[in-house]
Amino acid sequence: MNMKPWLYAAALAGALTMTACANGGDNGNDSSQSPTATATAQPSLESTSPPITTTPGATANEQPTKPSAQPQQDGSAATADKLIEIRKLAREGRVPGLSYTVHTSLIDDIEKDWGEADRTDSAGKGIYATYESHHAAFGYNKGSVVFDVRSYADDLKDLSLRDIEQTLGKADSVTENGDDDIYVYQVNEQYELKFVIPASKERVDHISVFSPKDAHNNMAG
């Protein structure tokens, strides 16, 4: 019996089967080597500048501004202003804080407003009425005309001779009355401004606006 054709067919089939298995294993290894995309991490750029704050409704270019500090007036400037005001009022025959005027006011008018003085004293050819609660005194002649208005206000007692001379210059004259030094400024033809400074204190005790003409007139009889 001739079996050769069948044996050839079987051998061929087996060879084909082995070849298929070998190819299948190779394909499996190749499939595991498919390329993958590698993502490269990029560093983030963070600003080191502080955040910009804007006010509501402001544009990007508009930045809130810090309010500027208000200039404060120093003590020397305030003192100078006070002395300039004292001189200005003296030219009108007045002192700060009092409405009565040398040369035009009468002691009768003051008594109507303030009542009788706490005390009255004769000085020279005139009379002085002192109102302690008002820190004021008035010199008047026999015609009742006020020729001298004095203020003893507390805020005047901080003034020194140096303050006065730095702002008003040297006094036109200096006189003495007991322990007091009196620095006299002739502010106009009618009035003198006086700063009375006790030698022991070196600070103003009181100021005076004085009218020499009224101190002289109406004294006789």
PDB file of N, CA and C in Angstrom, residues 124-215:
ATOM      1  N   GLY A 124      -0.604 156.942  89.061  1.00  0.00           N
ATOM      2  CA  GLY A 124      -0.322 158.183  88.359  1.00  0.00           C
ATOM      3  C   GLY A 124      -1.486 159.131  88.501  1.00  0.00           C
ATOM      4  N   LYS A 125      -1.972 159.627  87.378  1.00  0.00           N
ATOM      5  CA  LYS A 125      -3.120 160.533  87.378  1.00  0.00           C
ATOM      6  C   LYS A 125      -4.398 159.818  86.957  1.00  0.00           C
ATOM      7  N   GLY A 126      -4.334 158.498  86.879  1.00  0.00           N
ATOM      8  CA  GLY A 126      -5.504 157.737  86.462  1.00  0.00           C
ATOM      9  C   GLY A 126      -5.943 156.744  87.520  1.00  0.00           C
ATOM     10  N   ILE A 127      -6.976 155.977  87.184  1.00  0.00           N
ATOM     11  CA  ILE A 127      -7.536 154.951  88.062  1.00  0.00           C
ATOM     12  C   ILE A 127      -7.568 153.640  87.275  1.00  0.00           C
ATOM     13  N   TYR A 128      -7.244 152.551  87.945  1.00  0.00           N
ATOM     14  CA  TYR A 128      -7.265 151.238  87.302  1.00  0.00           C
ATOM     15  C   TYR A 128      -8.332 150.360  87.954  1.00  0.00           C
ATOM     16  N   ALA A 129      -9.189 149.793  87.108  1.00  0.00           N
ATOM     17  CA  ALA A 129     -10.227 148.867  87.553  1.00  0.00           C
ATOM     18  C   ALA A 129      -9.820 147.458  87.132  1.00  0.00           C
ATOM     19  N   THR A 130      -9.758 146.562  88.115  1.00  0.00           N
ATOM     20  CA  THR A 130      -9.304 145.192  87.849  1.00  0.00           C
ATOM     21  C   THR A 130     -10.473 144.225  87.946  1.00  0.00           C
ATOM     22  N   TYR A 131     -10.619 143.395  86.904  1.00  0.00           N
ATOM     23  CA  TYR A 131     -11.631 142.343  86.861  1.00  0.00           C
ATOM     24  C   TYR A 131     -10.892 140.993  86.807  1.00  0.00           C
ATOM     25  N   GLU A 132     -10.757 140.407  87.994  1.00  0.00           N
ATOM     26  CA  GLU A 132      -9.930 139.207  88.093  1.00  0.00           C
ATOM     27  C   GLU A 132     -10.505 138.029  87.304  1.00  0.00           C
ATOM     28  N   SER A 133     -11.819 137.853  87.338  1.00  0.00           N
ATOM     29  CA  SER A 133     -12.424 136.713  86.639  1.00  0.00           C
ATOM     30  C   SER A 133     -12.282 136.830  85.123  1.00  0.00           C
ATOM     31  N   HIS A 134     -12.093 138.047  84.629  1.00  0.00           N
ATOM     32  CA  HIS A 134     -11.904 138.273  83.191  1.00  0.00           C
ATOM     33  C   HIS A 134     -10.423 138.419  82.826  1.00  0.00           C
ATOM     34  N   HIS A 135      -9.541 138.313  83.815  1.00  0.00           N
ATOM     35  CA  HIS A 135      -8.092 138.445  83.596  1.00  0.00           C
ATOM     36  C   HIS A 135      -7.773 139.759  82.872  1.00  0.00           C
ATOM     37  N   ALA A 136      -8.411 140.843  83.334  1.00  0.00           N
ATOM     38  CA  ALA A 136      -8.259 142.126  82.640  1.00  0.00           C
ATOM     39  C   ALA A 136      -8.262 143.276  83.638  1.00  0.00           C
ATOM     40  N   ALA A 137      -7.667 144.377  83.183  1.00  0.00           N
ATOM     41  CA  ALA A 137      -7.684 145.618  83.963  1.00  0.00           C
ATOM     42  C   ALA A 137      -7.770 146.782  82.987  1.00  0.00           C
ATOM     43  N   PHE A 138      -8.419 147.879  83.444  1.00  0.00           N
ATOM     44  CA  PHE A 138      -8.613 149.041  82.580  1.00  0.00           C
ATOM     45  C   PHE A 138      -8.176 150.303  83.323  1.00  0.00           C
ATOM     46  N   GLY A 139      -7.318 151.065  82.651  1.00  0.00           N
ATOM     47  CA  GLY A 139      -6.955 152.372  83.177  1.00  0.00           C
ATOM     48  C   GLY A 139      -7.829 153.433  82.522  1.00  0.00           C
ATOM     49  N   TYR A 140      -8.392 154.329  83.326  1.00  0.00           N
ATOM     50  CA  TYR A 140      -9.262 155.368  82.762  1.00  0.00           C
ATOM     51  C   TYR A 140      -8.988 156.688  83.465  1.00  0.00           C
ATOM     52  N   ASN A 141      -9.293 157.767  82.742  1.00  0.00           N
ATOM     53  CA  ASN A 141      -9.038 159.097  83.286  1.00  0.00           C
ATOM     54  C   ASN A 141     -10.312 159.670  83.914  1.00  0.00           C
ATOM     55  N   LYS A 142     -10.256 160.908  84.362  1.00  0.00           N
ATOM     56  CA  LYS A 142     -11.414 161.501  85.051  1.00  0.00           C
ATOM     57  C   LYS A 142     -12.587 161.737  84.122  1.00  0.00           C
ATOM     58  N   GLY A 143     -12.314 161.703  82.835  1.00  0.00           N
ATOM     59  CA  GLY A 143     -13.421 161.796  81.878  1.00  0.00           C
ATOM     60  C   GLY A 143     -14.016 160.434  81.540  1.00  0.00           C
ATOM     61  N   SER A 144     -13.585 159.373  82.290  1.00  0.00           N
ATOM     62  CA  SER A 144     -14.070 157.994  82.114  1.00  0.00           C
ATOM     63  C   SER A 144     -13.582 157.333  80.834  1.00  0.00           C
ATOM     64  N   VAL A 145     -12.710 158.028  80.097  1.00  0.00           N
ATOM     65  CA  VAL A 145     -12.175 157.431  78.869  1.00  0.00           C
ATOM     66  C   VAL A 145     -11.083 156.426  79.222  1.00  0.00           C
ATOM     67  N   VAL A 146     -11.160 155.237  78.608  1.00  0.00           N
ATOM     68  CA  VAL A 146     -10.160 154.185  78.853  1.00  0.00           C
ATOM     69  C   VAL A 146      -8.895 154.511  78.074  1.00  0.00           C
ATOM     70  N   PHE A 147      -7.772 154.626  78.776  1.00  0.00           N
ATOM     71  CA  PHE A 147      -6.503 154.893  78.095  1.00  0.00           C
ATOM     72  C   PHE A 147      -5.540 153.692  78.131  1.00  0.00           C
ATOM     73  N   ASP A 148      -5.922 152.662  78.895  1.00  0.00           N
ATOM     74  CA  ASP A 148      -5.049 151.488  79.022  1.00  0.00           C
ATOM     75  C   ASP A 148      -5.917 150.242  79.178  1.00  0.00           C
ATOM     76  N   VAL A 149      -5.664 149.242  78.345  1.00  0.00           N
ATOM     77  CA  VAL A 149      -6.324 147.940  78.478  1.00  0.00           C
ATOM     78  C   VAL A 149      -5.239 146.903  78.686  1.00  0.00           C
ATOM     79  N   ARG A 150      -5.367 146.152  79.790  1.00  0.00           N
ATOM     80  CA  ARG A 150      -4.368 145.132  80.111  1.00  0.00           C
ATOM     81  C   ARG A 150      -5.013 143.748  80.109  1.00  0.00           C
ATOM     82  N   SER A 151      -4.267 142.798  79.585  1.00  0.00           N
ATOM     83  CA  SER A 151      -4.738 141.408  79.583  1.00  0.00           C
ATOM     84  C   SER A 151      -3.742 140.538  80.327  1.00  0.00           C
ATOM     85  N   TYR A 152      -4.290 139.730  81.260  1.00  0.00           N
ATOM     86  CA  TYR A 152      -3.500 138.773  82.029  1.00  0.00           C
ATOM     87  C   TYR A 152      -3.860 137.339  81.623  1.00  0.00           C
ATOM     88  N   ALA A 153      -4.287 137.147  80.389  1.00  0.00           N
ATOM     89  CA  ALA A 153      -4.728 135.827  79.920  1.00  0.00           C
ATOM     90  C   ALA A 153      -3.608 134.793  80.069  1.00  0.00           C
ATOM     91  N   ASP A 154      -3.990 133.577  80.412  1.00  0.00           N
ATOM     92  CA  ASP A 154      -3.001 132.523  80.677  1.00  0.00           C
ATOM     93  C   ASP A 154      -2.128 132.210  79.465  1.00  0.00           C
ATOM     94  N   ASP A 155      -2.701 132.281  78.266  1.00  0.00           N
ATOM     95  CA  ASP A 155      -1.910 131.898  77.091  1.00  0.00           C
ATOM     96  C   ASP A 155      -0.811 132.913  76.769  1.00  0.00           C
ATOM     97  N   LEU A 156      -0.881 134.092  77.369  1.00  0.00           N
ATOM     98  CA  LEU A 156       0.174 135.079  77.159  1.00  0.00           C
ATOM     99  C   LEU A 156       1.415 134.774  78.011  1.00  0.00           C
ATOM    100  N   LYS A 157       1.229 133.993  79.066  1.00  0.00           N
ATOM    101  CA  LYS A 157       2.309 133.762  80.016  1.00  0.00           C
ATOM    102  C   LYS A 157       3.359 132.776  79.495  1.00  0.00           C
ATOM    103  N   ASP A 158       3.107 132.199  78.317  1.00  0.00           N
ATOM    104  CA  ASP A 158       4.106 131.324  77.695  1.00  0.00           C
ATOM    105  C   ASP A 158       5.099 132.107  76.838  1.00  0.00           C
ATOM    106  N   LEU A 159       4.827 133.388  76.613  1.00  0.00           N
ATOM    107  CA  LEU A 159       5.692 134.188  75.751  1.00  0.00           C
ATOM    108  C   LEU A 159       6.953 134.627  76.491  1.00  0.00           C
ATOM    109  N   SER A 160       8.070 134.487  75.814  1.00  0.00           N
ATOM    110  CA  SER A 160       9.347 134.939  76.383  1.00  0.00           C
ATOM    111  C   SER A 160       9.848 136.153  75.615  1.00  0.00           C
ATOM    112  N   LEU A 161      10.838 136.838  76.181  1.00  0.00           N
ATOM    113  CA  LEU A 161      11.429 137.983  75.495  1.00  0.00           C
ATOM    114  C   LEU A 161      12.043 137.555  74.159  1.00  0.00           C
ATOM    115  N   ARG A 162      12.647 136.377  74.136  1.00  0.00           N
ATOM    116  CA  ARG A 162      13.224 135.884  72.887  1.00  0.00           C
ATOM    117  C   ARG A 162      12.152 135.711  71.822  1.00  0.00           C
ATOM    118  N   ASP A 163      11.003 135.140  72.196  1.00  0.00           N
ATOM    119  CA  ASP A 163       9.892 134.988  71.250  1.00  0.00           C
ATOM    120  C   ASP A 163       9.486 136.342  70.680  1.00  0.00           C
ATOM    121  N   ILE A 164       9.345 137.308  71.566  1.00  0.00           N
ATOM    122  CA  ILE A 164       8.877 138.635  71.165  1.00  0.00           C
ATOM    123  C   ILE A 164       9.860 139.298  70.202  1.00  0.00           C
ATOM    124  N   GLU A 165      11.134 139.259  70.553  1.00  0.00           N
ATOM    125  CA  GLU A 165      12.144 139.941  69.720  1.00  0.00           C
ATOM    126  C   GLU A 165      12.361 139.228  68.391  1.00  0.00           C
ATOM    127  N   GLN A 166      12.203 137.915  68.352  1.00  0.00           N
ATOM    128  CA  GLN A 166      12.358 137.205  67.086  1.00  0.00           C
ATOM    129  C   GLN A 166      11.261 137.573  66.092  1.00  0.00           C
ATOM    130  N   THR A 167      10.077 137.889  66.599  1.00  0.00           N
ATOM    131  CA  THR A 167       8.948 138.210  65.718  1.00  0.00           C
ATOM    132  C   THR A 167       8.768 139.705  65.515  1.00  0.00           C
ATOM    133  N   LEU A 168       8.875 140.475  66.568  1.00  0.00           N
ATOM    134  CA  LEU A 168       8.582 141.913  66.497  1.00  0.00           C
ATOM    135  C   LEU A 168       9.836 142.780  66.472  1.00  0.00           C
ATOM    136  N   GLY A 169      10.996 142.173  66.661  1.00  0.00           N
ATOM    137  CA  GLY A 169      12.221 142.959  66.719  1.00  0.00           C
ATOM    138  C   GLY A 169      12.438 143.546  68.108  1.00  0.00           C
ATOM    139  N   LYS A 170      13.476 144.348  68.230  1.00  0.00           N
ATOM    140  CA  LYS A 170      13.779 144.981  69.506  1.00  0.00           C
ATOM    141  C   LYS A 170      12.721 146.023  69.851  1.00  0.00           C
ATOM    142  N   ALA A 171      12.457 146.168  71.129  1.00  0.00           N
ATOM    143  CA  ALA A 171      11.486 147.167  71.580  1.00  0.00           C
ATOM    144  C   ALA A 171      11.995 148.577  71.307  1.00  0.00           C
ATOM    145  N   ASP A 172      11.055 149.514  71.134  1.00  0.00           N
ATOM    146  CA  ASP A 172      11.438 150.912  70.925  1.00  0.00           C
ATOM    147  C   ASP A 172      12.016 151.520  72.197  1.00  0.00           C
ATOM    148  N   SER A 173      11.567 151.014  73.330  1.00  0.00           N
ATOM    149  CA  SER A 173      12.117 151.481  74.608  1.00  0.00           C
ATOM    150  C   SER A 173      11.865 150.409  75.671  1.00  0.00           C
ATOM    151  N   VAL A 174      12.686 150.464  76.709  1.00  0.00           N
ATOM    152  CA  VAL A 174      12.541 149.534  77.830  1.00  0.00           C
ATOM    153  C   VAL A 174      12.576 150.351  79.119  1.00  0.00           C
ATOM    154  N   THR A 175      11.577 150.138  79.971  1.00  0.00           N
ATOM    155  CA  THR A 175      11.535 150.828  81.259  1.00  0.00           C
ATOM    156  C   THR A 175      11.411 149.790  82.370  1.00  0.00           C
ATOM    157  N   GLU A 176      11.588 150.262  83.583  1.00  0.00           N
ATOM    158  CA  GLU A 176      11.464 149.387  84.741  1.00  0.00           C
ATOM    159  C   GLU A 176      10.404 149.934  85.678  1.00  0.00           C
ATOM    160  N   ASN A 177       9.667 149.009  86.274  1.00  0.00           N
ATOM    161  CA  ASN A 177       8.691 149.381  87.287  1.00  0.00           C
ATOM    162  C   ASN A 177       8.801 148.347  88.412  1.00  0.00           C
ATOM    163  N   GLY A 178       9.542 148.684  89.428  1.00  0.00           N
ATOM    164  CA  GLY A 178       9.815 147.718  90.486  1.00  0.00           C
ATOM    165  C   GLY A 178      10.658 146.574  89.935  1.00  0.00           C
ATOM    166  N   ASP A 179      10.147 145.356  90.061  1.00  0.00           N
ATOM    167  CA  ASP A 179      10.849 144.173  89.552  1.00  0.00           C
ATOM    168  C   ASP A 179      10.450 143.821  88.124  1.00  0.00           C
ATOM    169  N   ASP A 180       9.602 144.650  87.516  1.00  0.00           N
ATOM    170  CA  ASP A 180       9.114 144.360  86.163  1.00  0.00           C
ATOM    171  C   ASP A 180       9.915 145.136  85.116  1.00  0.00           C
ATOM    172  N   ASP A 181      10.233 144.467  84.040  1.00  0.00           N
ATOM    173  CA  ASP A 181      10.787 145.120  82.858  1.00  0.00           C
ATOM    174  C   ASP A 181       9.661 145.287  81.839  1.00  0.00           C
ATOM    175  N   ILE A 182       9.546 146.488  81.305  1.00  0.00           N
ATOM    176  CA  ILE A 182       8.453 146.801  80.383  1.00  0.00           C
ATOM    177  C   ILE A 182       9.047 147.112  79.008  1.00  0.00           C
ATOM    178  N   TYR A 183       8.687 146.301  78.032  1.00  0.00           N
ATOM    179  CA  TYR A 183       9.187 146.445  76.656  1.00  0.00           C
ATOM    180  C   TYR A 183       8.088 147.105  75.833  1.00  0.00           C
ATOM    181  N   VAL A 184       8.397 148.305  75.309  1.00  0.00           N
ATOM    182  CA  VAL A 184       7.385 149.152  74.686  1.00  0.00           C
ATOM    183  C   VAL A 184       7.602 149.191  73.174  1.00  0.00           C
ATOM    184  N   TYR A 185       6.522 148.939  72.430  1.00  0.00           N
ATOM    185  CA  TYR A 185       6.526 149.028  70.966  1.00  0.00           C
ATOM    186  C   TYR A 185       5.518 150.099  70.554  1.00  0.00           C
ATOM    187  N   GLN A 186       5.988 151.061  69.802  1.00  0.00           N
ATOM    188  CA  GLN A 186       5.112 152.124  69.298  1.00  0.00           C
ATOM    189  C   GLN A 186       4.483 151.605  68.011  1.00  0.00           C
ATOM    190  N   VAL A 187       3.235 151.130  68.086  1.00  0.00           N
ATOM    191  CA  VAL A 187       2.623 150.476  66.918  1.00  0.00           C
ATOM    192  C   VAL A 187       2.031 151.490  65.935  1.00  0.00           C
ATOM    193  N   ASN A 188       1.664 152.672  66.413  1.00  0.00           N
ATOM    194  CA  ASN A 188       1.239 153.783  65.542  1.00  0.00           C
ATOM    195  C   ASN A 188       1.254 155.064  66.380  1.00  0.00           C
ATOM    196  N   GLU A 189       0.746 156.138  65.819  1.00  0.00           N
ATOM    197  CA  GLU A 189       0.819 157.424  66.519  1.00  0.00           C
ATOM    198  C   GLU A 189      -0.024 157.454  67.792  1.00  0.00           C
ATOM    199  N   GLN A 190      -1.067 156.625  67.819  1.00  0.00           N
ATOM    200  CA  GLN A 190      -2.004 156.666  68.944  1.00  0.00           C
ATOM    201  C   GLN A 190      -1.646 155.675  70.060  1.00  0.00           C
ATOM    202  N   TYR A 191      -1.164 154.500  69.681  1.00  0.00           N
ATOM    203  CA  TYR A 191      -1.076 153.413  70.659  1.00  0.00           C
ATOM    204  C   TYR A 191       0.337 152.867  70.837  1.00  0.00           C
ATOM    205  N   GLU A 192       0.581 152.409  72.073  1.00  0.00           N
ATOM    206  CA  GLU A 192       1.786 151.658  72.411  1.00  0.00           C
ATOM    207  C   GLU A 192       1.377 150.245  72.844  1.00  0.00           C
ATOM    208  N   LEU A 193       2.180 149.282  72.448  1.00  0.00           N
ATOM    209  CA  LEU A 193       1.996 147.900  72.891  1.00  0.00           C
ATOM    210  C   LEU A 193       3.111 147.594  73.890  1.00  0.00           C
ATOM    211  N   LYS A 194       2.722 147.127  75.080  1.00  0.00           N
ATOM    212  CA  LYS A 194       3.700 146.863  76.128  1.00  0.00           C
ATOM    213  C   LYS A 194       3.651 145.393  76.555  1.00  0.00           C
ATOM    214  N   PHE A 195       4.838 144.822  76.733  1.00  0.00           N
ATOM    215  CA  PHE A 195       4.978 143.484  77.304  1.00  0.00           C
ATOM    216  C   PHE A 195       5.656 143.641  78.661  1.00  0.00           C
ATOM    217  N   VAL A 196       4.975 143.207  79.709  1.00  0.00           N
ATOM    218  CA  VAL A 196       5.496 143.350  81.068  1.00  0.00           C
ATOM    219  C   VAL A 196       6.030 141.991  81.516  1.00  0.00           C
ATOM    220  N   ILE A 197       7.336 141.952  81.785  1.00  0.00           N
ATOM    221  CA  ILE A 197       8.009 140.693  82.110  1.00  0.00           C
ATOM    222  C   ILE A 197       8.721 140.843  83.447  1.00  0.00           C
ATOM    223  N   PRO A 198       8.311 140.115  84.474  1.00  0.00           N
ATOM    224  CA  PRO A 198       9.038 140.145  85.750  1.00  0.00           C
ATOM    225  C   PRO A 198      10.443 139.588  85.562  1.00  0.00           C
ATOM    226  N   ALA A 199      11.425 140.240  86.150  1.00  0.00           N
ATOM    227  CA  ALA A 199      12.806 139.803  85.989  1.00  0.00           C
ATOM    228  C   ALA A 199      13.017 138.402  86.545  1.00  0.00           C
ATOM    229  N   SER A 200      12.227 138.013  87.542  1.00  0.00           N
ATOM    230  CA  SER A 200      12.394 136.710  88.174  1.00  0.00           C
ATOM    231  C   SER A 200      11.789 135.563  87.358  1.00  0.00           C
ATOM    232  N   LYS A 201      10.899 135.878  86.411  1.00  0.00           N
ATOM    233  CA  LYS A 201      10.194 134.827  85.673  1.00  0.00           C
ATOM    234  C   LYS A 201      10.670 134.685  84.226  1.00  0.00           C
ATOM    235  N   GLU A 202      11.079 135.778  83.621  1.00  0.00           N
ATOM    236  CA  GLU A 202      11.530 135.788  82.230  1.00  0.00           C
ATOM    237  C   GLU A 202      10.426 135.392  81.244  1.00  0.00           C
ATOM    238  N   ARG A 203       9.200 135.468  81.705  1.00  0.00           N
ATOM    239  CA  ARG A 203       8.031 135.233  80.855  1.00  0.00           C
ATOM    240  C   ARG A 203       7.041 136.368  81.058  1.00  0.00           C
ATOM    241  N   VAL A 204       6.195 136.578  80.063  1.00  0.00           N
ATOM    242  CA  VAL A 204       5.240 137.689  80.121  1.00  0.00           C
ATOM    243  C   VAL A 204       4.251 137.498  81.273  1.00  0.00           C
ATOM    244  N   ASP A 205       4.043 138.542  82.035  1.00  0.00           N
ATOM    245  CA  ASP A 205       2.998 138.538  83.064  1.00  0.00           C
ATOM    246  C   ASP A 205       1.687 139.062  82.485  1.00  0.00           C
ATOM    247  N   HIS A 206       1.783 140.173  81.749  1.00  0.00           N
ATOM    248  CA  HIS A 206       0.599 140.703  81.068  1.00  0.00           C
ATOM    249  C   HIS A 206       1.041 141.620  79.935  1.00  0.00           C
ATOM    250  N   ILE A 207       0.080 141.943  79.070  1.00  0.00           N
ATOM    251  CA  ILE A 207       0.337 142.905  78.005  1.00  0.00           C
ATOM    252  C   ILE A 207      -0.589 144.101  78.200  1.00  0.00           C
ATOM    253  N   SER A 208      -0.207 145.198  77.580  1.00  0.00           N
ATOM    254  CA  SER A 208      -0.969 146.441  77.724  1.00  0.00           C
ATOM    255  C   SER A 208      -1.001 147.164  76.385  1.00  0.00           C
ATOM    256  N   VAL A 209      -2.188 147.691  76.048  1.00  0.00           N
ATOM    257  CA  VAL A 209      -2.305 148.628  74.927  1.00  0.00           C
ATOM    258  C   VAL A 209      -2.638 149.979  75.555  1.00  0.00           C
ATOM    259  N   PHE A 210      -1.781 150.948  75.277  1.00  0.00           N
ATOM    260  CA  PHE A 210      -1.785 152.195  76.038  1.00  0.00           C
ATOM    261  C   PHE A 210      -1.848 153.385  75.092  1.00  0.00           C
ATOM    262  N   SER A 211      -2.644 154.402  75.485  1.00  0.00           N
ATOM    263  CA  SER A 211      -2.747 155.643  74.729  1.00  0.00           C
ATOM    264  C   SER A 211      -2.210 156.788  75.589  1.00  0.00           C
ATOM    265  N   PRO A 212      -0.973 157.227  75.342  1.00  0.00           N
ATOM    266  CA  PRO A 212      -0.386 158.301  76.162  1.00  0.00           C
ATOM    267  C   PRO A 212      -1.210 159.587  76.150  1.00  0.00           C
ATOM    268  N   LYS A 213      -1.805 159.919  75.011  1.00  0.00           N
ATOM    269  CA  LYS A 213      -2.566 161.166  74.906  1.00  0.00           C
ATOM    270  C   LYS A 213      -3.786 161.147  75.814  1.00  0.00           C
ATOM    271  N   ASP A 214      -4.452 160.016  75.884  1.00  0.00           N
ATOM    272  CA  ASP A 214      -5.645 159.928  76.745  1.00  0.00           C
ATOM    273  C   ASP A 214      -5.264 159.823  78.212  1.00  0.00           C
ATOM    274  N   ALA A 215      -4.103 159.303  78.486  1.00  0.00           N
ATOM    275  CA  ALA A 215      -3.642 159.247  79.879  1.00  0.00           C
ATOM    276  C   ALA A 215      -3.341 160.658  80.399  1.00  0.00           C
TER     277      ALA A 215
END
